[in-house]
XYZ file of C-alpha atoms in Angstrom:
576
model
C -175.389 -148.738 113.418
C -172.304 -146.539 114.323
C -173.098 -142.676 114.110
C -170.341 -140.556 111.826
C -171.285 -137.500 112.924
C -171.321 -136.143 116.738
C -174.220 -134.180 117.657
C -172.405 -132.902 120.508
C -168.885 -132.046 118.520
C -171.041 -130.147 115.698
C -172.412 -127.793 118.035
C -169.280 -126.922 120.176
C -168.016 -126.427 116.793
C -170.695 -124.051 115.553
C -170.813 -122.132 118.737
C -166.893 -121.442 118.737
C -167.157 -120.832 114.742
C -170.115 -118.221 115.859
C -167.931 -117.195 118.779
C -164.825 -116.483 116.598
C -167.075 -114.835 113.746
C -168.984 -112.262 116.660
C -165.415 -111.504 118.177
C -164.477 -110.151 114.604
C -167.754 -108.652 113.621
C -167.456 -106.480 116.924
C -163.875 -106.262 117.879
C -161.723 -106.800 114.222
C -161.978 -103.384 113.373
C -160.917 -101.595 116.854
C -157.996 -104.321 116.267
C -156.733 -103.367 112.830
C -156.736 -99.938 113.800
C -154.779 -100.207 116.514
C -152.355 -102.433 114.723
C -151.887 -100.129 112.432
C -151.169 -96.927 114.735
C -149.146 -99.354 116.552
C -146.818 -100.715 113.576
C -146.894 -97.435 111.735
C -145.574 -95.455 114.492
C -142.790 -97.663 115.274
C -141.897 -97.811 111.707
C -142.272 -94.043 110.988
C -140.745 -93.106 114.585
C -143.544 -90.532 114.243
C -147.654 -90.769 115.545
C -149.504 -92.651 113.144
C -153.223 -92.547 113.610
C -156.300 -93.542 111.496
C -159.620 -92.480 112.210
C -161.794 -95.372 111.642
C -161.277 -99.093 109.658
C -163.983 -101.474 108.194
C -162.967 -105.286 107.772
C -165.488 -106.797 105.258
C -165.896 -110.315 105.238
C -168.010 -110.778 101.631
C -166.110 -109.950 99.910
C -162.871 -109.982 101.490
C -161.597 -106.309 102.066
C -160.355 -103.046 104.382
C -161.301 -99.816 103.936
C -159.607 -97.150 106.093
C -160.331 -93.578 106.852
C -158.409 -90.927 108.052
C -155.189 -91.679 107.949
C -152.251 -89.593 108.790
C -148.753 -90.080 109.313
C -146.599 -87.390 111.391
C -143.477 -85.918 109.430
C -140.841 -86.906 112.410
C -138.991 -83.913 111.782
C -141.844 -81.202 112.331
C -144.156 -82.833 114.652
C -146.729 -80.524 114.207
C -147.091 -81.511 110.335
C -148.399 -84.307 108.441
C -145.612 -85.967 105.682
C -148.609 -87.884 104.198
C -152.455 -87.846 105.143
C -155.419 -90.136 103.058
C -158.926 -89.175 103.163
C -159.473 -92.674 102.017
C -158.535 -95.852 101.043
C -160.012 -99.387 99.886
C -158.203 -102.361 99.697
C -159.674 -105.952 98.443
C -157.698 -108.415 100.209
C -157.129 -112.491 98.880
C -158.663 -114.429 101.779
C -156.710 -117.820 101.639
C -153.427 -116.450 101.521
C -154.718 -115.200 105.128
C -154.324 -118.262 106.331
C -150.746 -118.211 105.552
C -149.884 -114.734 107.179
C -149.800 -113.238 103.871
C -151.362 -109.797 102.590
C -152.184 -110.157 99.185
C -153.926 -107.045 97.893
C -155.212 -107.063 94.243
C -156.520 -103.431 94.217
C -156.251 -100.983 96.148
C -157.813 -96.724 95.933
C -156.458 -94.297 97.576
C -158.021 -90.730 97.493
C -157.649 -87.286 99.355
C -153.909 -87.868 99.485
C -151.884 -84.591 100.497
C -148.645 -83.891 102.142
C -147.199 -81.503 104.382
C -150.717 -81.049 106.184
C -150.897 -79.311 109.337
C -151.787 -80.981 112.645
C -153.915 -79.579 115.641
C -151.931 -81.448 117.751
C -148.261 -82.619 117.543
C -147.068 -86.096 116.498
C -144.034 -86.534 118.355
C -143.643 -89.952 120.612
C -140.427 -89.111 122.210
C -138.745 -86.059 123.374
C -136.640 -84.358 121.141
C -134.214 -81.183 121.563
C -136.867 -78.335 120.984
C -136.680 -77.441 117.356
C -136.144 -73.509 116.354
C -139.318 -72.095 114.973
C -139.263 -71.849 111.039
C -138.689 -67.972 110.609
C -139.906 -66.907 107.137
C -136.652 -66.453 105.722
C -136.022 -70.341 106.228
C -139.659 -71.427 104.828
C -139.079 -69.322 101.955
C -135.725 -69.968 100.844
C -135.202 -69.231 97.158
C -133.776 -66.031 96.989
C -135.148 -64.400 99.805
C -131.234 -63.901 101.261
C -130.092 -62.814 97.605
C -126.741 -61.088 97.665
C -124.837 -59.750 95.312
C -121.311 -57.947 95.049
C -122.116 -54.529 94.852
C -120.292 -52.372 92.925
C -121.151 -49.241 93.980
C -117.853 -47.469 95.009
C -116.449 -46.561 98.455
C -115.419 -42.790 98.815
C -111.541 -42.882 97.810
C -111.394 -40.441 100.835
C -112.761 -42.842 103.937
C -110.384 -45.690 101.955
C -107.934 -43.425 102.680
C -108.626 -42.272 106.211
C -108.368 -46.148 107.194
C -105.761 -47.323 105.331
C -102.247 -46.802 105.851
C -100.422 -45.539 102.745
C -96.902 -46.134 102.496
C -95.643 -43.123 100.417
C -97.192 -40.954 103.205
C -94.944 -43.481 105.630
C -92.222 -42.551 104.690
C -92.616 -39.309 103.868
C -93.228 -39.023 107.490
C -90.258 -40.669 108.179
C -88.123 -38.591 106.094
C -89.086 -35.635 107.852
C -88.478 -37.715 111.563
C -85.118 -37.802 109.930
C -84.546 -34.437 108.611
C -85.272 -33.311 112.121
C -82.845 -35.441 113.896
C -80.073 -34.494 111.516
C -80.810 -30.647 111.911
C -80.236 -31.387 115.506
C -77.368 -33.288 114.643
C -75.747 -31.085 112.239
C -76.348 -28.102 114.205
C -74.475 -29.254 117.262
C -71.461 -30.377 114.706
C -71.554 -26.470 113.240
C -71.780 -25.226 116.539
C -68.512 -27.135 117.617
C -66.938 -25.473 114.721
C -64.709 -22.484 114.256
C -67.001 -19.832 113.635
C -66.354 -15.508 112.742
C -65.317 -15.007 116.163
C -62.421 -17.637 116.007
C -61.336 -16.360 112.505
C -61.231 -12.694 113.395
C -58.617 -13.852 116.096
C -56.454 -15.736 113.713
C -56.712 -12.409 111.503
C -55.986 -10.677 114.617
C -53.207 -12.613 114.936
C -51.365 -12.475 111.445
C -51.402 -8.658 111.501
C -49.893 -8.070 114.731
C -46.943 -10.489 112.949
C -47.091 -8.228 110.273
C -46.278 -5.161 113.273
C -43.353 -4.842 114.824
C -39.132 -5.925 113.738
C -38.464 -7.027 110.704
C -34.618 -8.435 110.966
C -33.554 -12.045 110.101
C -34.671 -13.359 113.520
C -37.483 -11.922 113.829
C -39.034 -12.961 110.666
C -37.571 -16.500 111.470
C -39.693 -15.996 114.648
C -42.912 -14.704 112.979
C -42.819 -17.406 109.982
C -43.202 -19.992 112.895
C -45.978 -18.485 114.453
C -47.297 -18.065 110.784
C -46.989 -21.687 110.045
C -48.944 -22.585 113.322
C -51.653 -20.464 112.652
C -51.655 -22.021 109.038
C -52.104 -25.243 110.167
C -54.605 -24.547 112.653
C -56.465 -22.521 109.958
C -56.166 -25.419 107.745
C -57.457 -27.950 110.766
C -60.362 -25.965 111.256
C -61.081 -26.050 107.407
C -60.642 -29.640 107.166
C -63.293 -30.279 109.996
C -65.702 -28.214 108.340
C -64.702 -29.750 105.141
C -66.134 -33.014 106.918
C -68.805 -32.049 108.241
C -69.567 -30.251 104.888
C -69.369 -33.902 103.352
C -71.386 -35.225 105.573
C -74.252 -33.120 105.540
C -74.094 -33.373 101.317
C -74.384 -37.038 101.658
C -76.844 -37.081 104.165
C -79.010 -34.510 101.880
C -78.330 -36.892 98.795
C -79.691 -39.817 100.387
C -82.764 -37.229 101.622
C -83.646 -36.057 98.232
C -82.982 -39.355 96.619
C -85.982 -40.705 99.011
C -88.198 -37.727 98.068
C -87.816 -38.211 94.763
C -88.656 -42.188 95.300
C -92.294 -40.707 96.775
C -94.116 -40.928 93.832
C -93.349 -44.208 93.036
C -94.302 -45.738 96.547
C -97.453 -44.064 95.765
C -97.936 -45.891 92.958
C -97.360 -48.493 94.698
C -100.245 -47.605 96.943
C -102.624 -46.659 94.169
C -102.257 -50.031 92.890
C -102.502 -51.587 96.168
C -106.015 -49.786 96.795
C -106.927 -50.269 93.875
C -107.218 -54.538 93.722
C -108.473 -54.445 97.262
C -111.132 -51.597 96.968
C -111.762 -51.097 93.247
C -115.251 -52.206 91.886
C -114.807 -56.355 90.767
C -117.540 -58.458 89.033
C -116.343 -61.887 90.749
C -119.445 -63.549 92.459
C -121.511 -62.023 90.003
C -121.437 -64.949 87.309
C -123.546 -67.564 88.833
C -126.802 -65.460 89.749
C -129.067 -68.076 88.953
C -127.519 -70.422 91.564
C -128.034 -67.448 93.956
C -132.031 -67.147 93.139
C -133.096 -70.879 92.521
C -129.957 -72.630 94.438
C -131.723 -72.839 97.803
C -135.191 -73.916 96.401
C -133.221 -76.609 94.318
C -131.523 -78.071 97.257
C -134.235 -77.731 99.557
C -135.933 -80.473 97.398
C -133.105 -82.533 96.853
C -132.549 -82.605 100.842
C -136.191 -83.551 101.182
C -136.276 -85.971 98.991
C -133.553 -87.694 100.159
C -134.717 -87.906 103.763
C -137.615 -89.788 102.523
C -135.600 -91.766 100.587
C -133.822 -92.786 103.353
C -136.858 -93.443 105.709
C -138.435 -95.639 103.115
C -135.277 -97.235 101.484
C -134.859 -100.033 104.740
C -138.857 -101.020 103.898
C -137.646 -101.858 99.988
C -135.837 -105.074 101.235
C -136.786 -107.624 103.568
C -134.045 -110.048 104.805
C -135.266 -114.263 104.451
C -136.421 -113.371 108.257
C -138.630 -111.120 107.578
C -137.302 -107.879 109.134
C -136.390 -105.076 107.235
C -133.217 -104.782 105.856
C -131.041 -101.769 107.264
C -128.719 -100.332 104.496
C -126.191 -99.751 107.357
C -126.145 -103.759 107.835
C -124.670 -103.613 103.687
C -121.788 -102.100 104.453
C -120.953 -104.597 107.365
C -118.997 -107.387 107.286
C -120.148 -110.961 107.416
C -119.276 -112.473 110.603
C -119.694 -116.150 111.737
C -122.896 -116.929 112.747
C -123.147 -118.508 116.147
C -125.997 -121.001 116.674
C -128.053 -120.660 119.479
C -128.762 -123.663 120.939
C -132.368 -124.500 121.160
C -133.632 -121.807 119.114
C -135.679 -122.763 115.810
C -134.907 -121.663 112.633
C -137.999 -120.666 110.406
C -137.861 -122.738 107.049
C -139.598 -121.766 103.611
C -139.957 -124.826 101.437
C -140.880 -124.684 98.161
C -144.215 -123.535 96.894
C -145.951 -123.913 94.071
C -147.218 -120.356 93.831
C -144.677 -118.025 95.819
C -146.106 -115.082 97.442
C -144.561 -112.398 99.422
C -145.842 -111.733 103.005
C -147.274 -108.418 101.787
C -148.351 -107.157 98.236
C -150.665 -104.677 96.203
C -150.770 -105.864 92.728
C -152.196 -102.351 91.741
C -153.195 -99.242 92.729
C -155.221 -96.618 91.961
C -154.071 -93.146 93.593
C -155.552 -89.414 93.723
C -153.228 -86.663 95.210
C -154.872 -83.577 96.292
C -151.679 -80.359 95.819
C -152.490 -77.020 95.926
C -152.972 -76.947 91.898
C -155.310 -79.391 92.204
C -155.946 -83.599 91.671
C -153.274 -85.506 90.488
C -153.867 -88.800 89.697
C -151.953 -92.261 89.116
C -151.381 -95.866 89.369
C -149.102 -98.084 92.332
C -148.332 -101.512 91.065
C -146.088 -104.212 92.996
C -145.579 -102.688 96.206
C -143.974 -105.413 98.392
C -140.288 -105.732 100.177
C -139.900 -109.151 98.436
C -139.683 -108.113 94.982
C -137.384 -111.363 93.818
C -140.771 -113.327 94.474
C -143.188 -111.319 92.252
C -140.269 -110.926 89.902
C -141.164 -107.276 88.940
C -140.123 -103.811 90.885
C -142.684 -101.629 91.905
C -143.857 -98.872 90.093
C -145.582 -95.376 90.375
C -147.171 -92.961 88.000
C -148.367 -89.556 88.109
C -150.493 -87.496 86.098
C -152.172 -84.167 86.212
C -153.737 -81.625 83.693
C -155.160 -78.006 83.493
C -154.060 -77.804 87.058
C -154.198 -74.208 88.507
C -150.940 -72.326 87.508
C -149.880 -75.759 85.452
C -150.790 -77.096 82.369
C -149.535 -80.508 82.785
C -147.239 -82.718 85.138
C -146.151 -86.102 84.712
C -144.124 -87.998 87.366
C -143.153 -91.844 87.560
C -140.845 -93.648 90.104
C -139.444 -97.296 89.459
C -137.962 -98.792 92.354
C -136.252 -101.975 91.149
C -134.675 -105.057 94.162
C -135.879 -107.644 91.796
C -132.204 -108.713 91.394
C -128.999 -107.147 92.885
C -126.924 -107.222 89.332
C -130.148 -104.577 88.321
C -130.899 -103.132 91.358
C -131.528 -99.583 91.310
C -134.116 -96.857 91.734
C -135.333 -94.185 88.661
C -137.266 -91.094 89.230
C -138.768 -88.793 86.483
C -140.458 -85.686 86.178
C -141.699 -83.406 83.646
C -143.937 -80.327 83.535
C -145.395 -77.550 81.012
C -146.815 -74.233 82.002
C -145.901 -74.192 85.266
C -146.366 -70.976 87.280
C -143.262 -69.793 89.025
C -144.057 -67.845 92.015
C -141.208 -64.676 93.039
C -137.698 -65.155 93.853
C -135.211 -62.643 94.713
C -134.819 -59.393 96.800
C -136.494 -56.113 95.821
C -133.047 -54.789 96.763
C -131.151 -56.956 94.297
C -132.778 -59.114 91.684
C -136.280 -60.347 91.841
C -138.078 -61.997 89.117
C -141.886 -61.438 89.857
C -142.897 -64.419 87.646
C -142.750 -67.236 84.670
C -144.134 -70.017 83.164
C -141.755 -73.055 83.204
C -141.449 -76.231 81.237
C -139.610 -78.695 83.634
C -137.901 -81.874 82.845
C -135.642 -84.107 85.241
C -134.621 -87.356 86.233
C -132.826 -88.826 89.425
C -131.072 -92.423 89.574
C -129.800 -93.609 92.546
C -127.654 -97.286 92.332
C -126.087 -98.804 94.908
C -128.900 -97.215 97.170
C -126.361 -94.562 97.971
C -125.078 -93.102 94.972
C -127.246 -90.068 93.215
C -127.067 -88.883 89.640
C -129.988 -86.207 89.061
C -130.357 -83.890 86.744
C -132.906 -81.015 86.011
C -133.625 -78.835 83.288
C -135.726 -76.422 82.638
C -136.992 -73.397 80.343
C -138.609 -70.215 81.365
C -140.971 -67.962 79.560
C -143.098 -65.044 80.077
C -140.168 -63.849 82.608
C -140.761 -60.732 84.291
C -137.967 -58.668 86.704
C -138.841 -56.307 88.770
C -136.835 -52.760 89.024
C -134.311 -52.963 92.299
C -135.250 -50.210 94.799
C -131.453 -49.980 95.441
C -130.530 -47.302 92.616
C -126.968 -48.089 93.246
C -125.052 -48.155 89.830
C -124.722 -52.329 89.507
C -128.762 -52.349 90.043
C -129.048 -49.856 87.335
C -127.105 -51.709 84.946
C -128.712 -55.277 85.969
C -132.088 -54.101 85.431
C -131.643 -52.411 82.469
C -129.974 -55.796 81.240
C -132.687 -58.061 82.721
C -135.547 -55.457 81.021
C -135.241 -57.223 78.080
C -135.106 -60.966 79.208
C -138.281 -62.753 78.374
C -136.489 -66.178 78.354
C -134.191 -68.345 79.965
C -133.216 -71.896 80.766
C -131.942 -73.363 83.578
C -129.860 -76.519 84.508
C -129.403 -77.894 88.050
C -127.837 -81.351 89.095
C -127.015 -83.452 92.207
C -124.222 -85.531 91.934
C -122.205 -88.350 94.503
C -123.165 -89.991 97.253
C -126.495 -89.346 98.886
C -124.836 -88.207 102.211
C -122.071 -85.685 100.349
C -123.576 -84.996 96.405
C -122.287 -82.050 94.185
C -124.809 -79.925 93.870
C -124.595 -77.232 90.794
C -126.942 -74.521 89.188
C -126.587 -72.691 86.299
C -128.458 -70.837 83.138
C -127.785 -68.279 80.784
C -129.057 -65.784 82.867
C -125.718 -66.024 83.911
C -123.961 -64.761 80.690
C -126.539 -62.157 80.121
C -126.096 -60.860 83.831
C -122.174 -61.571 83.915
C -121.826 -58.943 80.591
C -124.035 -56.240 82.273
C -122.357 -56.539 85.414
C -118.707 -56.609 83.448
C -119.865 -53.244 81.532
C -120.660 -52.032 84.683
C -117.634 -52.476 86.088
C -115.740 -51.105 83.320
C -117.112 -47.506 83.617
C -117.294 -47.494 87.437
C -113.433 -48.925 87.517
C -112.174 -45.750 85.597
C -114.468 -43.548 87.534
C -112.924 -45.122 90.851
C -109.269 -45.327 89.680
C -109.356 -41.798 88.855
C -110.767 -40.729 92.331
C -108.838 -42.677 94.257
C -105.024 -41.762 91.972
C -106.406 -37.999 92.723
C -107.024 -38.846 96.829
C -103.424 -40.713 97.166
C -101.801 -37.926 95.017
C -103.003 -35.028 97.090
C -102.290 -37.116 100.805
C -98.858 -38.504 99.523
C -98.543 -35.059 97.675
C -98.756 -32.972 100.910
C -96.555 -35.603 102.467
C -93.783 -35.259 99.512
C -94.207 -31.308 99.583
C -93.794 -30.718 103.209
C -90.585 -33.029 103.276
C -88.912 -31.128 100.653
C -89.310 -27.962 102.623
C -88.056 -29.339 105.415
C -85.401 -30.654 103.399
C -84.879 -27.003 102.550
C -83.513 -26.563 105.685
C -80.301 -27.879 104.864
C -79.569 -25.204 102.514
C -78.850 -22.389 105.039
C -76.921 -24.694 107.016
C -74.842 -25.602 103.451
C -74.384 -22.514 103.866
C -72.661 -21.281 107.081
C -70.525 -23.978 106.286
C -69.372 -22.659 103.056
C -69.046 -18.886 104.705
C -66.515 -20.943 107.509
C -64.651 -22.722 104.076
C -64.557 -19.085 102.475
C -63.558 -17.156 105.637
C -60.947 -19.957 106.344
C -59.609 -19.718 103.088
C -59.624 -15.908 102.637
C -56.975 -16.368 105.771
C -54.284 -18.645 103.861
């Protein structure tokens, strides 16, 4: 009779089965952990490392320990680190190269953990150490426009005021044409010259007095006339002159106060006490925090968006490759091409049905469901999902927070995140010098879409109570009148959003803070505006003042020489 069954071929086939199952009993684990690192850390970019993982055979499951992930931009932190986490794992799909996962628990999560070592696998530019101001962000740099007035005097002593200009220049001028004038009166007839035409005409009046002699003397009469009269006409000219020149002298005094004005005014919009940059304080105290999470966030995003898709080979897909155009494919020649036919249950090369998470923050446990976490969301024909719950946290009453994450079509695709919050402790913003609130209780609500994978739309709103401001330590007169406005806030709400393209969004804060703040700060302004216009009108009046005064006593020196000339004009005439 023929024998079916090989004595020989069963046992070579029980000792490799045995071989094979020893091999994993003793070596699967180191395997899967190094796998893991491996993969990780070429995904992240970033050391990945686990501290231990157990590959149960009956039933089919992992359970890891210890694993942490290196934030790639601070080396020397954690982004994500899991105490623990069990996974139950479908065994035939194995067979396959698929990674079905029906459950999975995840506990001890927590973020932004420090490391004792750093995580970095290549060599980066050496960072700048985080200096508090940078860890601390929201309002720790707060600024505002002070309105506390400059002394009208120092404005004065560095500005150039053009009243005093020309003031200055009329006096320049006055001296040059005292000069000039001076030298013009000196080239005229003076007593000396008019004593010897009197001289003159009486020693014609002397001697004969017959017909030819008077003929003779009205000659010499008639040539001292018109010298007399040449003499008057120059200093008739000059007299003109200088009368002019005086006009146009006094007529420029007299324009003095008016180019002061001009000044005052000047001063004034440049120096005087303004409330612009005052309106939008709440941008000023929250605006950093705000985008400091947005900008976080969005990094993430971006890590994680290129392990959302999977392209029909299996790689991840690279948003980048999107925006590319399709060019002609050339085929390789030799080279396989791997082919999926049809099957009757379709399963993606890597899936957790559901999730069970527990987040460890500094408020304490939050805790949550994962459901259809794979790249190849078309297949399981639903998008993956994530909820978030915590209550009678420390400093929060309650937090909820979901994430949908939807590639199961590209008509629909799109990603929706959602948060809300009640009782939430805010911790101090501000400056002591400035504005500082020393604490509130918030209730929180916001949403962020993002379509196209690249465009955001986020919006946040939120309402504070129990708000309490603490006195500035700058007694300056806009901190006065800001706290004495912000004494009686208890209550305010705030509204942020992020808007555009992930790479270049809008980002915009506001509240009514702002209107309570804007009035105070307006007020203010009012009172120290008159305060500071009259100071500074009194500082330009008494510089532009001494200017004006002192170049209408030099003007004053015209007078005297007005009036030699009109003693030369009399003494002239008193001769014809």
């Amino acid at each position: 009779m023929k024998k079916w069954i090989r004595i020989k071929g069963v046992a070579a086939f029980v000792v490799i089965t045995a071989a094979i199952i020893l091999f994993c009993v003793l070596f699967a684990d180191s395997l899967i952990k190094k796998a893991i690192e491996t993969t990780g850390t070429l995904i992240v970019g970033a050391r990945v490392e686990l501290a231990d993982a157990d590959l149960t055979f009956i039933p089919a499951g992992l359970e890891l320990t210890g694993l942490a992930v290196t934030n790639p931009d601070k080396p020397m932190r954690n982004a994500i680190e899991i105490r623990r986490m069990a996974l139950s794992v479908e065994t035939a799909p194995l067979f396959f190269r698929k990674w079905i996962i029906p459950e999975m628990a995840a506990t001890g999560i927590r973020f932004g953990t420090e490391r004792s070592h750093s995580g970095a696998v290549t060599k980066k530019k050496k960072q700048a150490k985080e200096t508090p101001d940078e860890k601390e962000k929201s309002g720790k740099g707060l600024s505002l426009p002070s309105l506390d007035m400059k002394d009208p005097k120092k404005i004065l002593e560095q500005e150039t005021l053009a009243s005093v200009e020309e003031a200055k220049k009329i006096q320049d001028d006055i001296k040059k044409l005292k000069v000039q004038y001076k030298e013009r009166i000196a080239a005229l007839p003076d007593e000396d010259d008019f004593d010897a035409y009197e001289e003159r005409i009486k020693k014609l009046k002397e001697g004969k007095s017959d017909w030819k002699a008077l003929l003779s003397k009205a000659a010499d009469l008639k040539e001292i006339t018109d010298e007399v009269e040449e003499d008057l006409d120059a200093i008739k000219s000059v007299k003109r002159d200088l009368e002019k020149d005086v006009d146009t002298l006094e007529a420029r005094v007299k324009a003095l106060p008016n180019l002061a004005k001009e000044d005052y005014r000047r001063l004034k919009e440049k120096y005087g006490p303004s409330a612009m940059g005052a309106g939008n304080v709440t941008a000023l105290l929250f605006g950093d925090a705000y985008k400091g999470k947005v900008e976080t966030a969005i990094r993430w995003y971006k890590k994680i968006q290129p392990m959302l898709e999977k392209k029909e080979s299996g790689e991840a897909v690279d948003p980048a490759e999107k925006q590319e155009k399709t060019e002609e494919v050339k085929r390789i020649r030799g080279k396989g091409v791997d082919i999926a036919f049809t099957e009757k249950r379709p399963l993606p090369d890597f899936l957790i049905s559901k999730g069970k998470l527990e987040l460890e923050i500094p408020a304490g446990t939050l805790s949550g469901t994962l459901k259809n976490v794979t790249a190849q969301q078309p297949i399981v024909g639903s998008p993956m999902a994530l909820t978030l719950t915590g209550k009678k946290l420390k400093g929060v009453d309650a937090v909820d927070m979901s994430a949908t994450i939807d590639r199961v079509s590209p008509k629909t695709a799109g990603d929706r995140f959602t948060f809300s919050g009640k009782g939430i402790g805010i911790k101090p913003v501000g400056s002591e010098e400035s504005i500082r609130m020393k604490g509130a209780s918030a209730a929180i609500t916001g949403k962020a879409d993002i379509s196209k994978g690249d465009t955001l739309d986020a919006n946040l709103n939120a309402k504070l109570t129990n708000v309490i401001f603490a006195a500035s330590t700058d007694q300056g007169k806009l901190q006065k009148a800001i706290t004495r406005s912000l004494a009686d806030v208890k209550a305010f709400s705030i509204q942020g959003s992020a808007k555009g393209p992930l790479d270049d969004y809008d980002l915009t804060v506001s509240s009514d803070l702002d209107t309570i703040l804007k009035k105070a700060v307006k007020n203010a302004t009012k009172e120290l505006t008159a305060e500071f216009e009259k100071e500074l009108q009194a500082a330009i009046q008494e510089k532009t003042g001494s200017a004006a005064s002192a170049a209408g006593t030099d003007l004053g020196a015209f007078t005297d020489l007005d009036g030699d000339l009109t003693k030369k004009l009399q003494d002239g005439k008193s001769l014809l």
